[in-house]
Amino acid sequence: MKEKELVTDIKEAIIRAKQGGSTDHAVSALLKVDRGTVSRVFKRFRELKSVANIPRSGRPRESNESNDLTSVEIVKDDPKKTATDVTKYANERLKLGITTRTARHILKRANLPAAKLSKKPWISKKNVKPRLKFARAYLDCTSSCSQWGYLLATDAELDHLTADYLGSMDNRPFVTTTPSMYQILAKTMEIFGVGSTAGLWSNQDIRRIHVPLNSNCT
């Protein structure tokens, strides 16, 4: 029932008052409704002999409550299912013709809002150029290359290595205009031995970084 739609009791009261000889103005004042409403209700009663609501025009719902429950169940069984998956299931299995927007409405009514990504899908803008530079430098180094390994270091120790490394850049394994993180890590590997996993432990935060162990993999 619409918000401004009259209840059946008021409609029946209008009919009884009109059949008793009351005017539209008197019925309107008595029942607190517009005179136009009184006139329309009584006119429809004389035409249809009923105060029931007539069927409205417009496209009916594509999905009923039973189909909605079935669509919701596949998401509850597998939370990774999306509105697109629900649309495909409803159209293929239930022989409906709903759109993705309708599927979203169904899930929203069932208190199943869209899930959010657990991690960002794209690289940050500030890291695009460094990542591209690194990828070009090690384009020919595959995942099975033996020159790859892991290095553990703290922020403070990396800062200390930076200061020491600025004075010894002639023999650096990675040649760039300024000392990069990879140059610092390469120097660290020289200190702790190339090919081994260096553990620099302290009470500070530990970084685990995937780096090339020498310059042969270029």
GROMACS .gro file of C-alpha atoms in nm:
model
  218
    1MET     CA    1   0.000   0.000   0.000
    2LYS     CA    2   0.130   0.343  -0.087
    3GLU     CA    3   0.196   0.600   0.186
    4LYS     CA    4  -0.101   0.824   0.089
    5GLU     CA    5  -0.339   0.539   0.009
    6LEU     CA    6  -0.658   0.523   0.215
    7VAL     CA    7  -0.726   0.221   0.432
    8THR     CA    8  -1.036   0.013   0.361
    9ASP     CA    9  -1.215   0.128   0.677
   10ILE     CA   10  -1.208   0.495   0.569
   11LYS     CA   11  -1.325   0.407   0.220
   12GLU     CA   12  -1.620   0.211   0.362
   13ALA     CA   13  -1.705   0.501   0.594
   14ILE     CA   14  -1.709   0.736   0.293
   15ILE     CA   15  -1.946   0.503   0.106
   16ARG     CA   16  -2.184   0.474   0.403
   17ALA     CA   17  -2.191   0.850   0.454
   18LYS     CA   18  -2.254   0.920   0.087
   19GLN     CA   19  -2.526   0.658   0.068
   20GLY     CA   20  -2.683   0.823   0.375
   21GLY     CA   21  -2.718   1.149   0.185
   22SER     CA   22  -2.419   1.343   0.318
   23THR     CA   23  -2.244   1.589   0.088
   24ASP     CA   24  -1.880   1.566  -0.014
   25HIS     CA   25  -1.801   1.869   0.201
   26ALA     CA   26  -1.964   1.716   0.510
   27VAL     CA   27  -1.789   1.379   0.465
   28SER     CA   28  -1.456   1.556   0.408
   29ALA     CA   29  -1.490   1.753   0.731
   30LEU     CA   30  -1.602   1.445   0.927
   31LEU     CA   31  -1.327   1.203   0.812
   32LYS     CA   32  -1.049   1.463   0.762
   33VAL     CA   33  -0.990   1.382   0.394
   34ASP     CA   34  -1.001   1.597   0.079
   35ARG     CA   35  -1.332   1.650  -0.096
   36GLY     CA   36  -1.172   1.525  -0.419
   37THR     CA   37  -1.082   1.201  -0.244
   38VAL     CA   38  -1.441   1.157  -0.124
   39SER     CA   39  -1.571   1.210  -0.476
   40ARG     CA   40  -1.321   0.966  -0.636
   41VAL     CA   41  -1.385   0.691  -0.381
   42PHE     CA   42  -1.761   0.709  -0.423
   43LYS     CA   43  -1.736   0.727  -0.804
   44ARG     CA   44  -1.510   0.416  -0.812
   45PHE     CA   45  -1.751   0.232  -0.583
   46ARG     CA   46  -2.043   0.302  -0.819
   47GLU     CA   47  -1.840   0.177  -1.116
   48LEU     CA   48  -1.673  -0.131  -0.963
   49LYS     CA   49  -1.909  -0.208  -0.673
   50SER     CA   50  -1.602  -0.249  -0.449
   51VAL     CA   51  -1.358  -0.042  -0.243
   52ALA     CA   52  -1.065  -0.281  -0.306
   53ASN     CA   53  -0.756  -0.150  -0.483
   54ILE     CA   54  -0.755  -0.220  -0.855
   55PRO     CA   55  -0.447  -0.381  -1.016
   56ARG     CA   56  -0.188  -0.121  -1.105
   57SER     CA   57  -0.029  -0.089  -1.445
   58GLY     CA   58   0.343  -0.135  -1.496
   59ARG     CA   59   0.598  -0.414  -1.526
   60PRO     CA   60   0.574  -0.677  -1.249
   61ARG     CA   61   0.878  -0.796  -1.056
   62GLU     CA   62   1.106  -1.037  -1.238
   63SER     CA   63   1.193  -1.223  -0.918
   64ASN     CA   64   0.964  -1.339  -0.638
   65GLU     CA   65   1.053  -1.401  -0.273
   66SER     CA   66   1.136  -1.767  -0.334
   67ASN     CA   67   1.382  -1.680  -0.611
   68ASP     CA   68   1.531  -1.406  -0.394
   69LEU     CA   69   1.599  -1.655  -0.114
   70THR     CA   70   1.761  -1.898  -0.358
   71SER     CA   71   1.984  -1.623  -0.495
   72VAL     CA   72   2.085  -1.515  -0.146
   73GLU     CA   73   2.174  -1.872  -0.044
   74ILE     CA   74   2.445  -1.906  -0.309
   75VAL     CA   75   2.617  -1.597  -0.166
   76LYS     CA   76   2.586  -1.725   0.191
   77ASP     CA   77   2.737  -2.057   0.083
   78ASP     CA   78   3.023  -1.881  -0.096
   79PRO     CA   79   3.087  -1.522   0.025
   80LYS     CA   80   3.315  -1.462  -0.274
   81LYS     CA   81   3.017  -1.467  -0.509
   82THR     CA   82   2.938  -1.127  -0.659
   83ALA     CA   83   2.621  -0.962  -0.788
   84THR     CA   84   2.734  -1.060  -1.137
   85ASP     CA   85   2.748  -1.426  -1.028
   86VAL     CA   86   2.400  -1.396  -0.878
   87THR     CA   87   2.269  -1.245  -1.202
   88LYS     CA   88   2.418  -1.527  -1.408
   89TYR     CA   89   2.281  -1.793  -1.171
   90ALA     CA   90   1.930  -1.641  -1.165
   91ASN     CA   91   1.910  -1.605  -1.542
   92GLU     CA   92   2.054  -1.947  -1.627
   93ARG     CA   93   1.924  -2.168  -1.345
   94LEU     CA   94   1.605  -1.991  -1.237
   95LYS     CA   95   1.514  -1.877  -1.590
   96LEU     CA   96   1.474  -1.514  -1.484
   97GLY     CA   97   1.569  -1.199  -1.671
   98ILE     CA   98   1.717  -0.980  -1.400
   99THR     CA   99   2.001  -0.731  -1.433
  100THR     CA  100   2.306  -0.687  -1.212
  101ARG     CA  101   2.142  -0.388  -1.045
  102THR     CA  102   1.843  -0.605  -0.950
  103ALA     CA  103   2.082  -0.863  -0.805
  104ARG     CA  104   2.245  -0.590  -0.595
  105HIS     CA  105   1.904  -0.487  -0.463
  106ILE     CA  106   1.827  -0.849  -0.370
  107LEU     CA  107   2.155  -0.884  -0.180
  108LYS     CA  108   2.113  -0.546  -0.013
  109ARG     CA  109   1.765  -0.637   0.114
  110ALA     CA  110   1.919  -0.954   0.260
  111ASN     CA  111   2.179  -0.740   0.442
  112LEU     CA  112   2.460  -0.865   0.218
  113PRO     CA  113   2.634  -0.550   0.092
  114ALA     CA  114   2.918  -0.560  -0.160
  115ALA     CA  115   3.247  -0.689  -0.024
  116LYS     CA  116   3.556  -0.470  -0.020
  117LEU     CA  117   3.899  -0.565  -0.151
  118SER     CA  118   4.136  -0.678   0.121
  119LYS     CA  119   4.433  -0.514  -0.049
  120LYS     CA  120   4.483  -0.250  -0.314
  121PRO     CA  121   4.483  -0.398  -0.667
  122TRP     CA  122   4.718  -0.144  -0.831
  123ILE     CA  123   5.063  -0.012  -0.752
  124SER     CA  124   5.085   0.336  -0.599
  125LYS     CA  125   5.170   0.622  -0.833
  126LYS     CA  126   5.487   0.705  -0.640
  127ASN     CA  127   5.615   0.348  -0.694
  128VAL     CA  128   5.544   0.319  -1.068
  129LYS     CA  129   5.877   0.458  -1.193
  130PRO     CA  130   6.098   0.273  -0.940
  131ARG     CA  131   5.916  -0.053  -1.010
  132LEU     CA  132   5.952  -0.006  -1.387
  133LYS     CA  133   6.321   0.079  -1.348
  134PHE     CA  134   6.382  -0.235  -1.142
  135ALA     CA  135   6.185  -0.452  -1.386
  136ARG     CA  136   6.391  -0.329  -1.683
  137ALA     CA  137   6.719  -0.384  -1.495
  138TYR     CA  138   6.631  -0.747  -1.418
  139LEU     CA  139   6.420  -0.829  -1.722
  140ASP     CA  140   6.613  -1.149  -1.799
  141CYS     CA  141   6.615  -1.279  -1.443
  142THR     CA  142   6.343  -1.540  -1.400
  143SER     CA  143   6.186  -1.659  -1.076
  144SER     CA  144   6.409  -1.968  -1.084
  145CYS     CA  145   6.728  -1.764  -1.105
  146SER     CA  146   6.972  -1.866  -0.829
  147GLN     CA  147   7.081  -1.505  -0.770
  148TRP     CA  148   6.757  -1.414  -0.589
  149GLY     CA  149   6.718  -1.432  -0.213
  150TYR     CA  150   6.581  -1.260   0.097
  151LEU     CA  151   6.743  -1.003   0.325
  152LEU     CA  152   6.633  -0.910   0.675
  153ALA     CA  153   6.728  -0.566   0.806
  154THR     CA  154   6.601  -0.295   1.040
  155ASP     CA  155   6.536   0.066   0.947
  156ALA     CA  156   6.812   0.194   1.173
  157GLU     CA  157   7.067  -0.052   1.030
  158LEU     CA  158   6.972   0.043   0.675
  159ASP     CA  159   7.025   0.408   0.761
  160HIS     CA  160   7.368   0.322   0.903
  161LEU     CA  161   7.456   0.127   0.587
  162THR     CA  162   7.351   0.425   0.379
  163ALA     CA  163   7.606   0.649   0.551
  164ASP     CA  164   7.883   0.391   0.517
  165TYR     CA  165   7.796   0.314   0.157
  166LEU     CA  166   7.817   0.670   0.031
  167GLY     CA  167   8.194   0.658   0.077
  168SER     CA  168   8.245   0.327  -0.107
  169MET     CA  169   8.053   0.346  -0.434
  170ASP     CA  170   8.339   0.257  -0.671
  171ASN     CA  171   8.290  -0.119  -0.632
  172ARG     CA  172   7.913  -0.114  -0.605
  173PRO     CA  173   7.738  -0.396  -0.798
  174PHE     CA  174   7.448  -0.174  -0.916
  175VAL     CA  175   7.547   0.138  -1.109
  176THR     CA  176   7.309   0.433  -1.081
  177THR     CA  177   7.353   0.806  -1.030
  178THR     CA  178   7.245   0.792  -0.663
  179PRO     CA  179   7.262   0.514  -0.406
  180SER     CA  180   6.934   0.322  -0.417
  181MET     CA  181   6.785   0.074  -0.172
  182TYR     CA  182   6.917  -0.208  -0.389
  183GLN     CA  183   7.271  -0.066  -0.371
  184ILE     CA  184   7.246  -0.046   0.006
  185LEU     CA  185   7.118  -0.401   0.024
  186ALA     CA  186   7.394  -0.517  -0.210
  187LYS     CA  187   7.651  -0.360   0.024
  188THR     CA  188   7.482  -0.537   0.314
  189MET     CA  189   7.518  -0.868   0.132
  190GLU     CA  190   7.890  -0.797   0.082
  191ILE     CA  191   7.925  -0.748   0.457
  192PHE     CA  192   7.731  -1.061   0.556
  193GLY     CA  193   7.830  -1.278   0.260
  194VAL     CA  194   7.680  -1.305  -0.087
  195GLY     CA  195   7.439  -1.594  -0.124
  196SER     CA  196   7.342  -1.613   0.244
  197THR     CA  197   7.040  -1.482   0.429
  198ALA     CA  198   7.154  -1.200   0.653
  199GLY     CA  199   6.964  -1.165   0.981
  200LEU     CA  200   7.004  -0.826   1.147
  201TRP     CA  201   6.794  -0.856   1.460
  202SER     CA  202   6.698  -0.583   1.704
  203ASN     CA  203   6.394  -0.455   1.890
  204GLN     CA  204   6.300  -0.240   1.592
  205ASP     CA  205   6.074  -0.331   1.300
  206ILE     CA  206   6.228  -0.594   1.071
  207ARG     CA  207   6.205  -0.566   0.693
  208ARG     CA  208   6.206  -0.875   0.469
  209ILE     CA  209   6.292  -0.766   0.116
  210HIS     CA  210   6.328  -0.976  -0.200
  211VAL     CA  211   6.649  -0.861  -0.370
  212PRO     CA  212   6.908  -0.983  -0.624
  213LEU     CA  213   7.219  -1.108  -0.447
  214ASN     CA  214   7.470  -0.998  -0.712
  215SER     CA  215   7.494  -0.821  -1.047
  216ASN     CA  216   7.535  -1.133  -1.263
  217CYS     CA  217   7.160  -1.160  -1.316
  218THR     CA  218   7.122  -0.866  -1.560
   0.00000   0.00000   0.00000
